[in-house]
Amino acid sequence: MEYNHRDIESRWQQQWKKDNTYKTEIDNSRKKYYVLDMFPYPSGAGLHVGHPLGYIASDIYSRFKRLQGFNVLHPMGYDAYGLPAEQYAIQTGQHPEKTTNDNIKRYKEQLEKIGFCYDWSRELRTCDPGYYKWTQWAFERMFESYYDTKLNKAMPIKSLIEHFEKEGSKGVNAASGRELTFTADEWKQMSEKEQSDVLMNYRLAYLGNTMVNWCPALGTVLANDEVSEGVSLRGGYPVEQKLMYQWCLRVSAYAQRLLDGLETIDWTPSLKETQRNWIGRSEGAEMKFKVDGNDDVVMEIFTTRADTVMGVTFMVLAPESKYVDQLTTPEQRAEVDEYINSIKHKTERERMIEKKVTGVFTGSYAINPLTGKKIPVWVSDYVLAGYGTGAIMAVPAHDSRDYAFAKKFNLEIIPLIEGADVSEESFDAKSGIMMNSNGGELNLNGLEVKDAIKKAKEFVEEKGIGKVKVNYRLRDAIFSRQRYWGEPFPVYYKEGIPHLLSEDKLPLLLPEVDKYLPTETGEPPLGRAKNWVTEEGYPLELCTMPGFAGSSAYYLRYMDPHNSEALVSKEADEYWRNVDLYIGGTEHATGHLIYSRFWNKFLYDLGVVVEEEPFKKLINQGMIQGRSNFVYRIKDTNTFVTLGKKDEYDVTPIHVDVNIVSNDVLDQEAFKKWRPEYATAEFITEDDGRYVCGWAVEKMSKSMFNVVNPDDIIEKYGADTLRLYEMFLGPLEQSKPWDTNGIDGVNRFLRKLWGLYWKGGEWLVDDSEPSKESLKSLHKLIKKVTQDIENFSYNTSVAAFMICVGELASQKCHSRKVLEPLLILLAPFAPHITEQLWHDLGNTTTICDAQWPECNEEYLVEDTKTYPVQVNGKVRYNVVAPASATQAEVQEIALSNEAAAKWLDGKEPRKVIVVPGRIVNIVL
RNA sequence: GCUCCGAUGGUGGAAUGGUAGACACGAGGGACUUAAAAUCCCUUGACCAUUGCGGUUGUGCGGGUUCGAGUCCCGCUCGGAGCACCA
């Protein structure tokens, strides 16, 4: 029997499906292990070879853990809501659900061919009402909660209302949009609408007027992580800032816990760093500045450099700051208004690109609380309204932005650090010795910056000039999208006040609409739905939820996917707990991976889940880039010249379909058939007649003709070869180009493996005792592969298999005692071929129920001997070396390295390991 | 600008501080074959020597620690990623 991947793979895939081989149940007698892939958005283009990389890695780990006796949960599903399906719907009128389902069908077919051990009975889709019911449910729980900053957890909004009724806002410890002060009586006298507005200031899911990223081309709002450099991540359309009344999630309340949680999880340093940057914690002080001749206003500013207060030579307000209006003097009014207007007309992007230093004087002066000095207050757009208090104290000597501003408007610059030259640029570093900082009561001169910051903060707090404050860059997540294809909000409006739909009305189904475009009056697409009202006739919310809503808790749903009573049952949650290993791309670092952690912490506060962090260990697989091929056409002809001769002509490189190129050699006939205009193509080839193409690494995309489809690879080489090859390509976490060139080597390896068991239709395996050599080969492999899988170093594992199979072949090893464990080791990587040979060996159960073999170190021990080494005729050292070495050899080598001999001389006898040529290892 | 990561043959990439370049691709040579494909064997960092063992050099650059450094430390150069008027 010859190795035939087509027969073997389809046979076992069908068998596994029939036998429910990979179905997983709760089993309290076994330890659980949860391996999760980031579920895909099923795009219309289908999978290319880059997509399964992470899935193969997680599949190997799942199978490995299973062989080690763990009860492994390994599910798959689809992130089904998304913009492409909606845009396709707008163009074609086809319902996005239809498009999505078609794409999912295609994805599933492609995935099944690769031979993954998913428990498909747990498959989920975010657009399934049985699923999004729980997305809506979680939103309702957030609406009904506030964040208690003292208890550091989410609490029911009811208890806040009770507090308001008793004591008003006094003594409230709640994360909020702005600080409100009112008495119990005032609360009671508020109208329903007013009370609703007050509560919105505290709810974890709230309606708020916020500056949003509005994308006119897409007709919707985008979250911060969906925007990069002023354009939308999807489509690259310009994005502008707009004030809108939107649903938001108070993610900022969890900033510190999101930061602290990073210490408890096993993620890569770079990913943690990305999240830390995104959360952007900075410790500083909020300080109060009085205004000269205006006792009504006290300016509050935020600074991380309280120590530089003696060097403040001006103040700056953000154009949107509330202080602008209060501090502008009548003489300056016209100028300030003109400036503010000129800013408003520019988009965020324009402001960023221009980077011009602009600003205007308000006419007012603040008073330095320490020196009593009068300092001018300016307005400039380099200060952001959304961070801190929207106002800063400027220290030009030690902040480059303040410095640029001071230079432009000729403002004073006072250096505060000894030896810092500020004549050309500012000195921003937080180090050095302070000077010019004697403010009477507070003298910082002579202190190191760090100590000065500390002392200044203490002083400020003591004197009531300000208070120590921690600020975060992390913003609340904007949760409304003006789109059709997403989860509807379970919210209706009664006299303009939002109310939740009662829980028994969930899920609120997405209505049908005639078109997927906004209405003529500019309302979101749901405005087209007929009867989009409650039973009582109240209008329902017209926005839908963003993409990250459905992906924020999907890992919990897999634990108990068919439960109609709860997101996840207590039993399932307590058994499966959280994801042990999560594999996916880095692109979700500041999106999904923040929102999911937030969502999970919220559910943890509610007592719905037992683990505070959802993903214990996370691996980022690298991106697979495309490897494009080029042919070189001689200008104005239909003649193509090979790579080696192209410099002799005037040529234009043209992308050529990589599927008609093999090892960079063009299939000339296929090229002629590829495009009608090339039918008459002529070639100038290398001297041996081959046409060699050029190549470059680019993004894998249709327009570069470098997309490699896994189906084609599987058809030609089989899924096992594809799996092994993807792992062999290089380290999992590294990005690398796809290059089909090396795949033959892996395929050859599988055929060699087959050759250990079958040759010319004859079964070779017997029950003979294996040789010592063969046992050594096997146990070396067991050790290496076990270690490598734990370290996700799959490329070196594959190499180890190649070496081992080569050794066993040359040893003519046919012993079942070696060849059976070999299959188990390889099973995670190449499940089909190993399953087949496993059954050929006479086993009746599936190979994934086998037991992972243990390494017996005894087989690996090299025979060594201890050699006495003489120095000046006396035995001074005992040297351990291979038994095959001679006494003279060891003696010579040990003393040949003069430095080593000197180092050894005079020391107590100790062991030195020697290999031919040099001292290799000194065992102390 | 700040932070993190990386740099090893023609290529992808191996090396708990201990024989650098595993494994694979590609290339060259050979066997088998009428021929090709497939398969098998040998060579393959560079330079020198080569009818024989061999020698020199070599992990981006410059220092350091060490008997010994691709690996550890300090300072650069280049490349990638994240954040970025965040005070």
GROMACS .gro file of C-alpha atoms (C1' of nucleotides) in nm, chain A residues 273-274 282 302-304 382-384 387 392 401 473 663 690 728-729 731 734 745 748 751-752 795-796 799 802-803 899-900 903 918-922, chain B residues 1-5 11-20 22-28 38-41 66-68 81-87:
model
   72
  273GLU     CA    1   0.318   4.680   2.692
  274THR     CA    2   0.069   4.766   2.418
  282SER     CA    3   0.006   5.855   3.473
  302PHE     CA    4  -0.315   6.826   3.578
  303THR     CA    5   0.059   6.772   3.581
  304THR     CA    6   0.299   6.485   3.634
  382TYR     CA    7  -0.194   7.151   2.143
  383VAL     CA    8  -0.372   7.102   2.470
  384LEU     CA    9  -0.637   6.830   2.453
  387TYR     CA   10  -0.730   6.455   2.893
  392ILE     CA   11  -0.206   7.285   3.172
  401ARG     CA   12   0.565   7.128   2.336
  473ARG     CA   13  -0.560   5.768   2.876
  663ASN     CA   14   1.024   2.706  -0.726
  690ARG     CA   15   1.385   2.754  -1.783
  728PHE     CA   16   0.799   2.415   0.986
  729LEU     CA   17   0.801   2.757   0.821
  731PRO     CA   18   0.873   3.034   1.481
  734GLN     CA   19   0.710   3.558   1.387
  745GLY     CA   20   1.066   1.835   0.193
  748ARG     CA   21   0.890   1.359   0.147
  751ARG     CA   22   0.634   0.933   0.267
  752LYS     CA   23   0.950   0.822   0.445
  795ASN     CA   24   0.939   2.418   1.380
  796THR     CA   25   1.217   2.244   1.572
  799ALA     CA   26   1.295   1.888   1.239
  802MET     CA   27   1.273   1.420   1.035
  803ILE     CA   28   1.594   1.327   1.209
  899ALA     CA   29   4.433   2.983   2.956
  900ALA     CA   30   4.211   2.697   3.057
  903TRP     CA   31   4.256   2.859   3.523
  918ARG     CA   32   3.829   2.115   2.325
  919ILE     CA   33   3.695   2.143   2.674
  920VAL     CA   34   3.323   2.182   2.646
  921ASN     CA   35   3.173   2.172   2.985
  922ILE     CA   36   3.309   2.234   3.328
  925G      C1'   37   1.008   6.172   2.057
  926C      C1'   38   0.904   5.754   2.426
  927U      C1'   39   0.851   5.207   2.492
  928C      C1'   40   0.920   4.709   2.331
  929C      C1'   41   1.131   4.349   1.996
  935U      C1'   42   1.681   3.131   0.129
  936G      C1'   43   1.343   2.988   0.572
  937G      C1'   44   1.567   2.918   1.009
  938A      C1'   45   1.868   2.576   1.462
  939A      C1'   46   2.195   2.642   1.889
  940U      C1'   47   2.015   2.537   2.897
  941G      C1'   48   2.736   3.053   2.846
  942G      C1'   49   3.046   2.509   2.597
  943U      C1'   50   3.227   2.160   1.854
  944A      C1'   51   2.789   2.809   1.531
  946A      C1'   52   2.046   2.150   1.334
  947C      C1'   53   1.640   2.057   0.990
  948A      C1'   54   1.457   2.203   0.520
  949C      C1'   55   1.474   2.456   0.053
  950G      C1'   56   1.789   2.601  -0.339
  951A      C1'   57   2.252   2.499  -0.595
  952G      C1'   58   2.653   2.161  -0.771
  962A      C1'   59   1.044   0.998  -0.897
  963U      C1'   60   1.408   0.787  -0.573
  964C      C1'   61   1.892   0.726  -0.354
  965C      C1'   62   2.416   0.888  -0.242
  990U      C1'   63   3.448   3.502   3.135
  991C      C1'   64   3.905   2.953   3.095
  992G      C1'   65   3.520   3.007   2.708
 1005A      C1'   66   0.603   4.690   1.611
 1006G      C1'   67   0.314   4.978   1.975
 1007C      C1'   68   0.199   5.467   2.166
 1008A      C1'   69   0.219   5.975   2.043
 1009C      C1'   70   0.077   6.729   2.084
 1010C      C1'   71  -0.174   6.242   2.694
 1011A      C1'   72   0.129   6.773   3.012
   0.00000   0.00000   0.00000
